[in-house]
């Protein structure tokens, strides 16, 4: 069974990451972590921080300092006590940390971190960045793996080989669902909004949800236009009977 992103969707996300400007504060940091080298995006903690910042809700917060790659799971859990916990096995959309000097993954003193973006059968699909590595393509092997999509066996990518996880699914933003350009045709045909009695509803396939937060809806429209290059269609106001047909 497949959950989360396909490899193609993961590559869409990583392309968005590479195209995203990284704004540093007066200390030269990005929300508690350092920029990459030789390219600004080439840092594992930077990518994980970028993902958490952009695709998790305000109900969880970043650690004041991200820590090294091997510390990021622990620091994030400590910053959100009672909301998240450390897991020994991956799920789609989880933060992971790999221990330092881990021969299974060739890590060094700082360990490594990234995001599990999908699981397809026995294959774990991750998004990662690597310090001191130039960008050589999203499939590039070492030493040109600055920003990549990788796969690991589900049977071994777990705490038994030094990898720990935090499940983020309870705190993901809706915008994450719009990523994946190979689904554009299907989703464009099925996705639209409508109004009923002052409430805005989003209809996608056989699912519907309502919005009571205008800022959240505006952000969703903005993300849709950025991904698909067109406005999210609104079919206007419907009556209660039509609403019930759409939402049943």
Short mmCIF file of C-alpha atoms in Angstrom, two decimals:
data_model
loop_
_atom_site.label_atom_id
_atom_site.label_comp_id
_atom_site.label_asym_id
_atom_site.label_seq_id
_atom_site.Cartn_x
_atom_site.Cartn_y
_atom_site.Cartn_z
CA UNK A 1 0.00 0.00 0.00
CA UNK A 2 1.24 3.48 -0.87
CA UNK A 3 0.88 6.48 1.46
CA UNK A 4 2.05 10.06 1.12
CA UNK A 5 3.90 11.25 -1.96
CA UNK A 6 5.08 9.32 -4.97
CA UNK A 7 8.65 9.88 -6.14
CA UNK A 8 7.33 12.33 -8.74
CA UNK A 9 5.45 14.31 -6.10
CA UNK A 10 8.49 14.29 -3.83
CA UNK A 11 10.54 15.75 -6.68
CA UNK A 12 7.93 18.48 -7.13
CA UNK A 13 8.32 19.43 -3.47
CA UNK A 14 12.12 19.41 -3.65
CA UNK A 15 12.00 21.59 -6.76
CA UNK A 16 9.83 24.04 -4.84
CA UNK A 17 12.40 23.99 -2.04
CA UNK A 18 15.22 24.75 -4.47
CA UNK A 19 13.21 27.62 -5.94
CA UNK A 20 12.34 29.09 -2.53
CA UNK A 21 14.40 32.07 -1.37
CA UNK A 22 16.16 31.50 1.95
CA UNK A 23 16.06 34.69 4.01
CA UNK A 24 18.67 34.83 6.75
CA UNK A 25 18.35 36.86 9.94
CA UNK A 26 20.89 39.37 11.21
CA UNK A 27 22.97 36.53 12.66
CA UNK A 28 23.11 34.73 9.33
CA UNK A 29 20.69 31.98 10.44
CA UNK A 30 17.44 30.62 9.03
CA UNK A 31 14.95 30.07 11.85
CA UNK A 32 17.53 28.52 14.15
CA UNK A 33 19.69 26.72 11.62
CA UNK A 34 22.58 27.55 9.31
CA UNK A 35 22.57 28.09 5.55
CA UNK A 36 24.03 25.42 3.31
CA UNK A 37 27.31 25.18 1.44
CA UNK A 38 28.41 25.40 -1.36
CA UNK A 39 24.81 26.37 -2.21
CA UNK A 40 22.46 27.89 0.33
CA UNK A 41 19.95 25.01 0.11
CA UNK A 42 22.60 22.33 0.73
CA UNK A 43 22.07 21.66 4.43
CA UNK A 44 19.99 18.86 5.92
CA UNK A 45 18.72 20.88 8.89
CA UNK A 46 17.83 23.76 6.58
CA UNK A 47 15.56 21.58 4.44
CA UNK A 48 13.86 19.98 7.45
CA UNK A 49 13.36 23.42 9.00
CA UNK A 50 11.96 24.78 5.72
CA UNK A 51 9.48 21.91 5.53
CA UNK A 52 8.36 22.33 9.14
CA UNK A 53 8.04 26.08 8.72
CA UNK A 54 6.00 25.90 5.52
CA UNK A 55 3.91 22.76 5.93
CA UNK A 56 3.11 22.35 9.63
CA UNK A 57 0.49 24.39 11.43
CA UNK A 58 0.91 26.93 14.19
CA UNK A 59 -0.14 24.25 16.69
CA UNK A 60 3.47 23.09 16.75
CA UNK A 61 6.59 25.21 16.78
CA UNK A 62 10.18 24.99 15.69
CA UNK A 63 12.88 24.45 18.26
CA UNK A 64 14.67 27.73 18.99
CA UNK A 65 17.81 26.02 17.71
CA UNK A 66 17.31 23.16 15.28
CA UNK A 67 20.33 21.23 16.55
CA UNK A 68 22.46 19.10 14.26
CA UNK A 69 20.83 16.54 12.01
CA UNK A 70 21.11 13.81 14.64
CA UNK A 71 19.43 16.10 17.22
CA UNK A 72 16.57 17.53 15.20
CA UNK A 73 13.94 14.96 16.13
CA UNK A 74 14.79 15.24 19.83
CA UNK A 75 14.82 19.05 19.78
CA UNK A 76 11.51 19.24 17.90
CA UNK A 77 9.84 16.85 20.36
CA UNK A 78 11.20 18.84 23.32
CA UNK A 79 9.77 22.03 21.81
CA UNK A 80 6.34 20.39 21.52
CA UNK A 81 6.02 18.27 24.65
CA UNK A 82 2.69 16.48 24.85
CA UNK A 83 1.94 16.96 21.15
CA UNK A 84 4.46 14.74 19.39
CA UNK A 85 6.74 11.89 20.38
CA UNK A 86 9.69 9.96 19.03
CA UNK A 87 8.84 6.95 16.87
CA UNK A 88 11.01 3.98 15.95
CA UNK A 89 9.45 3.45 12.52
CA UNK A 90 8.59 5.84 9.68
CA UNK A 91 5.25 7.02 8.35
CA UNK A 92 4.66 9.27 5.37
CA UNK A 93 5.24 12.91 6.37
CA UNK A 94 7.54 12.42 9.32
CA UNK A 95 10.70 14.19 10.38
CA UNK A 96 13.67 11.86 10.78
CA UNK A 97 17.10 12.01 12.40
CA UNK A 98 20.03 9.65 11.83
CA UNK A 99 22.68 9.18 14.50
CA UNK A 100 26.18 10.60 14.18
CA UNK A 101 28.99 8.54 12.65
CA UNK A 102 26.50 5.96 11.45
CA UNK A 103 28.12 3.49 9.08
CA UNK A 104 24.76 2.42 7.68
CA UNK A 105 24.22 5.88 6.21
CA UNK A 106 27.77 7.29 6.15
CA UNK A 107 26.95 10.16 8.48
CA UNK A 108 29.60 12.24 10.22
CA UNK A 109 29.68 13.98 13.60
CA UNK A 110 26.50 16.00 12.98
CA UNK A 111 24.39 13.04 11.85
CA UNK A 112 21.64 13.71 9.33
CA UNK A 113 17.99 14.72 9.03
CA UNK A 114 15.26 14.89 6.41
CA UNK A 115 11.57 14.29 5.79
CA UNK A 116 9.86 11.00 4.96
CA UNK A 117 7.57 12.07 2.11
CA UNK A 118 6.04 8.75 1.15
CA UNK A 119 6.02 5.00 1.62
CA UNK A 120 5.29 2.66 -1.27
CA UNK A 121 5.30 -0.97 -0.23
CA UNK A 122 8.78 -1.67 1.16
CA UNK A 123 10.19 1.62 -0.15
CA UNK A 124 10.58 4.76 1.94
CA UNK A 125 10.73 7.97 -0.11
CA UNK A 126 12.57 10.90 1.48
CA UNK A 127 13.48 14.49 0.75
CA UNK A 128 16.95 15.48 1.93
CA UNK A 129 19.70 18.06 1.61
CA UNK A 130 23.39 17.54 2.32
CA UNK A 131 26.01 19.98 3.60
CA UNK A 132 29.15 20.52 1.49
CA UNK A 133 27.48 18.89 -1.51
CA UNK A 134 26.62 20.79 -4.71
CA UNK A 135 23.31 20.25 -6.46
CA UNK A 136 23.70 17.70 -9.23
CA UNK A 137 20.07 16.78 -9.79
CA UNK A 138 17.36 15.30 -7.59
CA UNK A 139 18.61 11.77 -8.32
CA UNK A 140 22.31 12.59 -7.99
CA UNK A 141 24.55 10.30 -5.92
CA UNK A 142 27.33 11.44 -3.59
CA UNK A 143 29.22 13.81 -3.89
CA UNK A 144 26.72 15.90 -5.90
CA UNK A 145 23.70 15.19 -3.70
CA UNK A 146 23.12 18.72 -2.41
CA UNK A 147 19.34 18.34 -2.60
CA UNK A 148 17.85 14.96 -3.49
CA UNK A 149 14.95 12.54 -3.33
CA UNK A 150 16.13 9.21 -1.93
CA UNK A 151 14.66 5.79 -1.27
CA UNK A 152 15.41 3.30 1.50
CA UNK A 153 14.09 -0.17 2.37
CA UNK A 154 11.25 0.08 4.87
CA UNK A 155 12.54 -3.07 6.55
CA UNK A 156 15.78 -1.36 7.63
CA UNK A 157 15.07 2.39 7.69
CA UNK A 158 14.14 2.47 11.37
CA UNK A 159 15.60 2.73 14.86
CA UNK A 160 17.41 -0.60 14.51
CA UNK A 161 19.83 1.17 12.15
CA UNK A 162 19.92 4.47 14.04
CA UNK A 163 16.97 6.37 12.54
CA UNK A 164 14.21 7.95 14.66
CA UNK A 165 11.07 9.80 13.57
CA UNK A 166 8.32 12.25 14.47
CA UNK A 167 4.91 11.77 12.85
CA UNK A 168 3.72 15.19 11.59
CA UNK A 169 0.36 14.15 10.16
CA UNK A 170 -1.77 15.75 12.88
CA UNK A 171 -0.17 19.12 12.16
CA UNK A 172 0.11 19.31 8.36
CA UNK A 173 -1.22 22.27 6.39
CA UNK A 174 -3.73 21.69 3.60
CA UNK A 175 -1.34 23.29 1.10
CA UNK A 176 0.81 20.17 1.15
CA UNK A 177 -1.98 18.28 -0.63
CA UNK A 178 -1.63 20.48 -3.73
CA UNK A 179 1.89 19.32 -4.52
CA UNK A 180 2.46 16.79 -7.26
CA UNK A 181 2.22 17.96 -10.81
CA UNK A 182 1.44 14.53 -12.23
CA UNK A 183 -2.00 14.82 -10.58
CA UNK A 184 -2.87 18.19 -12.15
CA UNK A 185 -5.33 16.90 -14.76
CA UNK A 186 -7.32 14.78 -12.33
CA UNK A 187 -7.30 17.28 -9.48
CA UNK A 188 -8.02 20.37 -11.61
CA UNK A 189 -11.17 18.76 -12.92
CA UNK A 190 -12.37 17.80 -9.45
CA UNK A 191 -11.28 20.72 -7.26
CA UNK A 192 -13.42 23.83 -6.81
CA UNK A 193 -14.96 25.98 -4.09
CA UNK A 194 -18.55 27.02 -3.50
CA UNK A 195 -20.45 29.17 -1.01
CA UNK A 196 -23.51 28.30 1.06
CA UNK A 197 -25.05 30.41 3.82
CA UNK A 198 -21.85 32.43 4.22
CA UNK A 199 -19.54 29.40 4.48
CA UNK A 200 -16.96 28.50 1.84
CA UNK A 201 -16.50 24.82 0.98
CA UNK A 202 -13.67 23.15 -0.93
CA UNK A 203 -14.72 20.16 -3.04
CA UNK A 204 -12.02 17.75 -4.27
CA UNK A 205 -13.05 14.44 -5.78
CA UNK A 206 -15.39 12.75 -3.31
CA UNK A 207 -14.20 14.89 -0.39
CA UNK A 208 -15.43 18.27 0.83
CA UNK A 209 -14.41 20.50 3.71
CA UNK A 210 -15.49 23.90 4.95
CA UNK A 211 -13.36 26.89 5.90
CA UNK A 212 -13.98 29.29 8.75
CA UNK A 213 -10.57 30.94 8.42
CA UNK A 214 -10.33 33.40 5.52
CA UNK A 215 -6.54 33.62 5.80
CA UNK A 216 -6.20 29.85 5.51
CA UNK A 217 -8.44 29.82 2.45
CA UNK A 218 -6.50 32.69 0.87
CA UNK A 219 -3.26 30.80 1.42
CA UNK A 220 -4.74 27.70 -0.18
CA UNK A 221 -5.84 29.72 -3.23
CA UNK A 222 -2.38 31.27 -3.48
CA UNK A 223 -0.68 27.88 -3.31
CA UNK A 224 -3.07 26.42 -5.90
CA UNK A 225 -2.31 29.24 -8.34
CA UNK A 226 1.43 28.88 -7.78
CA UNK A 227 1.35 25.11 -8.40
CA UNK A 228 -1.21 24.98 -11.22
CA UNK A 229 -0.72 28.41 -12.81
CA UNK A 230 -4.44 29.26 -12.65
CA UNK A 231 -7.03 30.39 -10.13
CA UNK A 232 -8.93 27.86 -8.05
CA UNK A 233 -12.43 27.79 -9.57
CA UNK A 234 -15.38 29.03 -7.51
CA UNK A 235 -18.80 27.99 -8.81
CA UNK A 236 -20.60 30.60 -6.72
CA UNK A 237 -23.41 30.27 -4.20
CA UNK A 238 -25.44 27.08 -3.94
CA UNK A 239 -28.52 26.23 -1.91
CA UNK A 240 -28.62 23.78 0.98
CA UNK A 241 -29.79 20.91 -1.23
CA UNK A 242 -26.87 21.35 -3.63
CA UNK A 243 -24.49 21.69 -0.68
CA UNK A 244 -25.69 18.40 0.75
CA UNK A 245 -25.19 16.70 -2.62
CA UNK A 246 -21.62 18.00 -2.80
CA UNK A 247 -20.74 17.08 0.77
CA UNK A 248 -22.45 13.73 1.32
#
